[in-house]
Structures are given as C-alpha cells and as structure tokens.
Amino acid sequence: MKLKIGNIELDERVVLAPMAGVTDITYRTICKEMGAGLVCTEMVSAKGLYYNDIKTNRLMKINENNRPVSLQIFGSDPDVMAYVVEKHINERKDIDIIDVNMGCPTPKIVKNGDGSALMKTPELAGSIINKIKKVSNKPVTAKIRAGWDSRSINAAEVAQNLEYNGVDLIAVHGRTREQFYTGKSSNNIIKEVKEKVNVPVIGNGDIFTPEDAVKMIKDTGCDGVMVGRGILGNPWLIKNIVKAFNNDYDFYVPTSTDKIQIVKRHAEMLIKELDEKIAILEMRKFAAWYMKGMKGSSEARNKINKISKADDLYYILDEYSKFIGS
C-alpha cells in the first residue's frame, strides 16, 4: 500500500524524520538509497528565510535524486511563514512538500513559541497551516507531539484543528515536550489521532527495529512510520523496515566491512559539500554512531575525534579494518 500526501505519492511508507545536525543532504542521500519513501531536511527557520540568512539557505540544498523531499520550516508567526512559502519555497521545483515543525522540544526553539510550544496554542497552530495553505502550491504537513506535558495531552485536538485548516498529513511523536526523548513513546496517542482525523497519519517514536515499525502500524492503524534516532549509524534499518512491510523478514545485517565502507563514503560525500576540515569534524559523530558496538572500536573512535584531515580518517579506518580482520 502506497502513501499519498496531497498530489505526491510515496513508493514506501517509511519517512526519514527531520533531525537538526543529522539529516543534511549527505545523510538524506544515504537514507534514500536505503529505500526511504520520503526524506526531510533539517528544520529551517522561517525568520531566517525571511531575512535571507545564508546559513539558512544552505540547509535547503536538495539532491534531485532524493526526491520527493520535504522541507521542514519552524516559526510561530503565521504571516512570516506564509510569506516565506510564497516568496521563497513555491518557486523551488526541487522541494515537493512543506512540513511545519510543531514538535521540536529544545529550549532555544520553544522559548520563542516555536516547535512544540505550539502544542499549547492550538488556534495559532491552525492559523499557521491555514495561512500557508492559502499561498502554497505544494502539500503541507505538520509534525506534532502528544502534548506539552502529561497534564495536557492534546494531540488529537491539535490534529483536528490542523485538519480543519487544510493540512495534508500529520506526523505524531508519541511523547510530550516534557519527556523530550525519555520514557516511552505512546502508540495509544498516535492511534487516537488516527481515529479522529481523515488525513493520513504517520507514527513516530521508538522505532529501533523493523518489528517496532510493524507493531506501530498494527497498534495504531497509522498510514506510515517516521524513523529518527533509530537510524543514527544504522541507515540499514530503513531497508529492513521496507522488507518487513513487504512481509520479508530476511533482514540485511551489515558486516563490519559494510560499516567501515559507509563511514568512508559518508566522509567523501560530505567533503564535496563542505570544507574538508569541517566535514571531518562533522564525521566524528557519524563515525561514532556507525562504529558503536563494533569490536574494539573505542580506540579508533578516540583517534577519529582528534583529526581534521580525510587522509587521517581513512588511515585510521584501514588500520582498524586490519585489526578486526585479524
């Protein structure tokens, strides 16, 4: 079964969650190759776009081979958000979907009333979607949380408001803002949202195995899943969720060689996008994620954390490959 978002039809029901500092053009490409039906950019500030911030524009670089691509924007001023959609995003043929962030829990975002702070102001959240829909030539989606805290679980109410104002799809993370990423994500909340609205609903939260994704669909009736932290260092999770959705449980288990090779390829791709030193500094976290749990990898990871040249990275990885091959 395919998933349709407005006039965009996805080949697979697995969506890459937008994650700041993670889902850049390079990692989106890797995850798309693993079979993601939709990939999302890191969140982009509507005000940054409004004021033509160079860094903000860099976040919007798209690889045509990754399409369909969703651009996630955040903000809490409906007029500013509608303006940037009309003046900056509509003209972009390489952006297929606009997603509005109503779920980011970080203090620097919510202190301005953005992200998951919008869970406290359902009418404002609805107004944002309403004004964007009036000017957008692309489908508009929203990513929400269960609520602000355990005393204000209102995902279903917010979702109904968004649907009334024209949203094309809703992604629900089954945690409150108060929880951040602690405790457990609630499939029951995702199920409630799915039962209360007619637009497609994507479930998000605690998907670390293909079985988690299958269980979320079964428990909630949602139309697809969004994977986030589960793919840190493990983009093969996407490939295996796609397999599970097609009743193929012969999962791909990456070898140590696979992991070393993807660190090298990721670095090579990143260097094409960034200055070499910056790219290798960025690779520190990615290498740590890819190599986590590998035999005797702590020393190699410690060495990677002290370098800034590609040749040094490749040398460390080659030496480590000899070590694990012995």
Short mmCIF file of N, CA and C in Angstrom, two decimals, residues 116-184:
data_model
loop_
_atom_site.label_atom_id
_atom_site.label_comp_id
_atom_site.label_asym_id
_atom_site.label_seq_id
_atom_site.Cartn_x
_atom_site.Cartn_y
_atom_site.Cartn_z
N SER A 116 7.42 22.63 19.67
CA SER A 116 6.37 22.01 20.48
C SER A 116 5.63 23.00 21.37
N ALA A 117 6.12 24.24 21.46
CA ALA A 117 5.35 25.25 22.19
C ALA A 117 4.00 25.49 21.53
N LEU A 118 3.91 25.20 20.22
CA LEU A 118 2.64 25.37 19.51
C LEU A 118 1.57 24.39 19.98
N MET A 119 1.99 23.32 20.70
CA MET A 119 1.01 22.40 21.27
C MET A 119 0.18 23.09 22.35
N LYS A 120 0.71 24.19 22.89
CA LYS A 120 -0.02 24.94 23.91
C LYS A 120 -0.97 25.96 23.31
N THR A 121 -0.83 26.18 21.99
CA THR A 121 -1.66 27.19 21.31
C THR A 121 -2.26 26.60 20.04
N PRO A 122 -3.22 25.68 20.18
CA PRO A 122 -3.81 25.01 19.01
C PRO A 122 -4.37 25.96 17.96
N GLU A 123 -4.97 27.06 18.40
CA GLU A 123 -5.55 28.01 17.44
C GLU A 123 -4.47 28.66 16.59
N LEU A 124 -3.34 29.00 17.23
CA LEU A 124 -2.22 29.57 16.48
C LEU A 124 -1.65 28.54 15.51
N ALA A 125 -1.53 27.30 15.97
CA ALA A 125 -1.04 26.23 15.10
C ALA A 125 -1.93 26.09 13.88
N GLY A 126 -3.24 26.15 14.10
CA GLY A 126 -4.19 26.06 12.99
C GLY A 126 -4.07 27.24 12.05
N SER A 127 -3.86 28.43 12.62
CA SER A 127 -3.74 29.64 11.80
C SER A 127 -2.51 29.57 10.90
N ILE A 128 -1.43 28.99 11.42
CA ILE A 128 -0.20 28.84 10.61
C ILE A 128 -0.49 27.98 9.39
N ILE A 129 -1.14 26.83 9.61
CA ILE A 129 -1.47 25.94 8.49
C ILE A 129 -2.42 26.63 7.52
N ASN A 130 -3.41 27.31 8.06
CA ASN A 130 -4.41 28.00 7.24
C ASN A 130 -3.76 29.00 6.29
N LYS A 131 -2.87 29.82 6.82
CA LYS A 131 -2.25 30.87 6.01
C LYS A 131 -1.26 30.29 5.01
N ILE A 132 -0.54 29.24 5.41
CA ILE A 132 0.39 28.61 4.47
C ILE A 132 -0.38 27.95 3.33
N LYS A 133 -1.46 27.26 3.66
CA LYS A 133 -2.25 26.56 2.64
C LYS A 133 -2.83 27.53 1.62
N LYS A 134 -3.15 28.73 2.04
CA LYS A 134 -3.74 29.71 1.13
C LYS A 134 -2.77 30.15 0.04
N VAL A 135 -1.46 30.05 0.32
CA VAL A 135 -0.47 30.53 -0.66
C VAL A 135 0.38 29.40 -1.25
N SER A 136 0.39 28.24 -0.62
CA SER A 136 1.30 27.18 -1.05
C SER A 136 0.84 26.47 -2.32
N ASN A 137 1.81 26.13 -3.18
CA ASN A 137 1.49 25.30 -4.34
C ASN A 137 1.98 23.87 -4.13
N LYS A 138 2.29 23.54 -2.88
CA LYS A 138 2.76 22.20 -2.52
C LYS A 138 1.95 21.67 -1.34
N PRO A 139 1.91 20.35 -1.17
CA PRO A 139 1.23 19.80 0.01
C PRO A 139 1.88 20.32 1.30
N VAL A 140 1.08 20.46 2.34
CA VAL A 140 1.57 20.97 3.62
C VAL A 140 1.29 19.95 4.72
N THR A 141 2.32 19.58 5.45
CA THR A 141 2.18 18.62 6.54
C THR A 141 2.63 19.26 7.84
N ALA A 142 2.37 18.57 8.94
CA ALA A 142 2.81 19.08 10.25
C ALA A 142 3.28 17.92 11.11
N LYS A 143 4.29 18.18 11.92
CA LYS A 143 4.79 17.19 12.87
C LYS A 143 4.50 17.71 14.27
N ILE A 144 3.73 16.92 15.03
CA ILE A 144 3.32 17.34 16.36
C ILE A 144 3.78 16.33 17.41
N ARG A 145 3.58 16.68 18.67
CA ARG A 145 3.86 15.76 19.79
C ARG A 145 2.55 15.41 20.50
N ALA A 146 2.66 14.53 21.48
CA ALA A 146 1.48 14.10 22.23
C ALA A 146 0.82 15.28 22.94
N GLY A 147 1.63 16.24 23.31
CA GLY A 147 1.15 17.41 24.04
C GLY A 147 2.34 18.11 24.64
N TRP A 148 2.07 19.13 25.46
CA TRP A 148 3.17 19.85 26.10
C TRP A 148 3.71 19.06 27.29
N ASP A 149 2.82 18.55 28.12
CA ASP A 149 3.24 17.73 29.26
C ASP A 149 2.15 16.72 29.55
N SER A 150 2.35 15.92 30.61
CA SER A 150 1.41 14.84 30.92
C SER A 150 0.04 15.35 31.33
N ARG A 151 -0.05 16.62 31.70
CA ARG A 151 -1.34 17.21 32.12
C ARG A 151 -2.07 17.84 30.95
N SER A 152 -1.43 17.85 29.79
CA SER A 152 -2.07 18.50 28.63
C SER A 152 -1.84 17.67 27.36
N ILE A 153 -2.27 16.42 27.40
CA ILE A 153 -2.19 15.56 26.21
C ILE A 153 -3.29 15.99 25.26
N ASN A 154 -2.93 16.65 24.18
CA ASN A 154 -3.95 17.22 23.29
C ASN A 154 -3.65 16.99 21.81
N ALA A 155 -2.88 15.94 21.50
CA ALA A 155 -2.51 15.69 20.11
C ALA A 155 -3.73 15.57 19.20
N ALA A 156 -4.77 14.87 19.67
CA ALA A 156 -5.96 14.67 18.84
C ALA A 156 -6.67 16.00 18.57
N GLU A 157 -6.76 16.84 19.60
CA GLU A 157 -7.40 18.15 19.44
C GLU A 157 -6.62 19.01 18.45
N VAL A 158 -5.29 19.04 18.61
CA VAL A 158 -4.45 19.83 17.70
C VAL A 158 -4.57 19.28 16.28
N ALA A 159 -4.55 17.96 16.15
CA ALA A 159 -4.64 17.34 14.82
C ALA A 159 -5.95 17.71 14.13
N GLN A 160 -7.06 17.69 14.87
CA GLN A 160 -8.35 18.06 14.28
C GLN A 160 -8.35 19.51 13.82
N ASN A 161 -7.71 20.37 14.60
CA ASN A 161 -7.61 21.78 14.24
C ASN A 161 -6.79 21.94 12.96
N LEU A 162 -5.70 21.19 12.86
CA LEU A 162 -4.85 21.28 11.67
C LEU A 162 -5.60 20.75 10.44
N GLU A 163 -6.33 19.66 10.63
CA GLU A 163 -7.11 19.11 9.51
C GLU A 163 -8.16 20.12 9.04
N TYR A 164 -8.83 20.76 9.97
CA TYR A 164 -9.85 21.77 9.64
C TYR A 164 -9.24 22.90 8.81
N ASN A 165 -7.98 23.21 9.09
CA ASN A 165 -7.31 24.31 8.39
C ASN A 165 -6.58 23.87 7.13
N GLY A 166 -6.73 22.58 6.75
CA GLY A 166 -6.27 22.15 5.44
C GLY A 166 -4.99 21.34 5.37
N VAL A 167 -4.45 20.91 6.51
CA VAL A 167 -3.20 20.15 6.47
C VAL A 167 -3.39 18.86 5.68
N ASP A 168 -2.35 18.41 4.97
CA ASP A 168 -2.46 17.23 4.11
C ASP A 168 -2.03 15.94 4.80
N LEU A 169 -1.25 16.04 5.84
CA LEU A 169 -0.80 14.87 6.60
C LEU A 169 -0.27 15.33 7.94
N ILE A 170 -0.40 14.47 8.94
CA ILE A 170 0.10 14.78 10.28
C ILE A 170 1.02 13.67 10.75
N ALA A 171 2.21 14.03 11.21
CA ALA A 171 3.12 13.07 11.84
C ALA A 171 3.05 13.30 13.34
N VAL A 172 2.92 12.21 14.09
CA VAL A 172 2.74 12.32 15.54
C VAL A 172 3.85 11.58 16.27
N HIS A 173 4.59 12.32 17.10
CA HIS A 173 5.56 11.70 18.01
C HIS A 173 4.82 11.45 19.32
N GLY A 174 4.83 10.20 19.76
CA GLY A 174 4.02 9.82 20.92
C GLY A 174 4.59 10.19 22.27
N ARG A 175 5.37 11.26 22.33
CA ARG A 175 5.88 11.78 23.60
C ARG A 175 5.44 13.23 23.76
N THR A 176 5.38 13.69 25.00
CA THR A 176 5.13 15.11 25.27
C THR A 176 6.44 15.88 25.15
N ARG A 177 6.33 17.18 25.12
CA ARG A 177 7.54 18.00 25.12
C ARG A 177 8.30 17.79 26.43
N GLU A 178 7.57 17.65 27.51
CA GLU A 178 8.18 17.46 28.83
C GLU A 178 9.09 16.24 28.86
N GLN A 179 8.72 15.20 28.10
CA GLN A 179 9.50 13.97 28.07
C GLN A 179 10.78 14.08 27.25
N PHE A 180 10.83 15.03 26.33
CA PHE A 180 11.93 15.09 25.36
C PHE A 180 12.04 13.72 24.68
N TYR A 181 13.09 12.95 24.99
CA TYR A 181 13.24 11.61 24.39
C TYR A 181 13.36 10.55 25.48
N THR A 182 12.86 10.87 26.68
CA THR A 182 12.92 9.92 27.79
C THR A 182 11.61 9.14 27.86
N GLY A 183 11.58 8.13 28.72
CA GLY A 183 10.37 7.34 28.87
C GLY A 183 10.02 6.62 27.58
N LYS A 184 8.74 6.35 27.42
CA LYS A 184 8.30 5.61 26.24
C LYS A 184 7.35 6.44 25.39
#
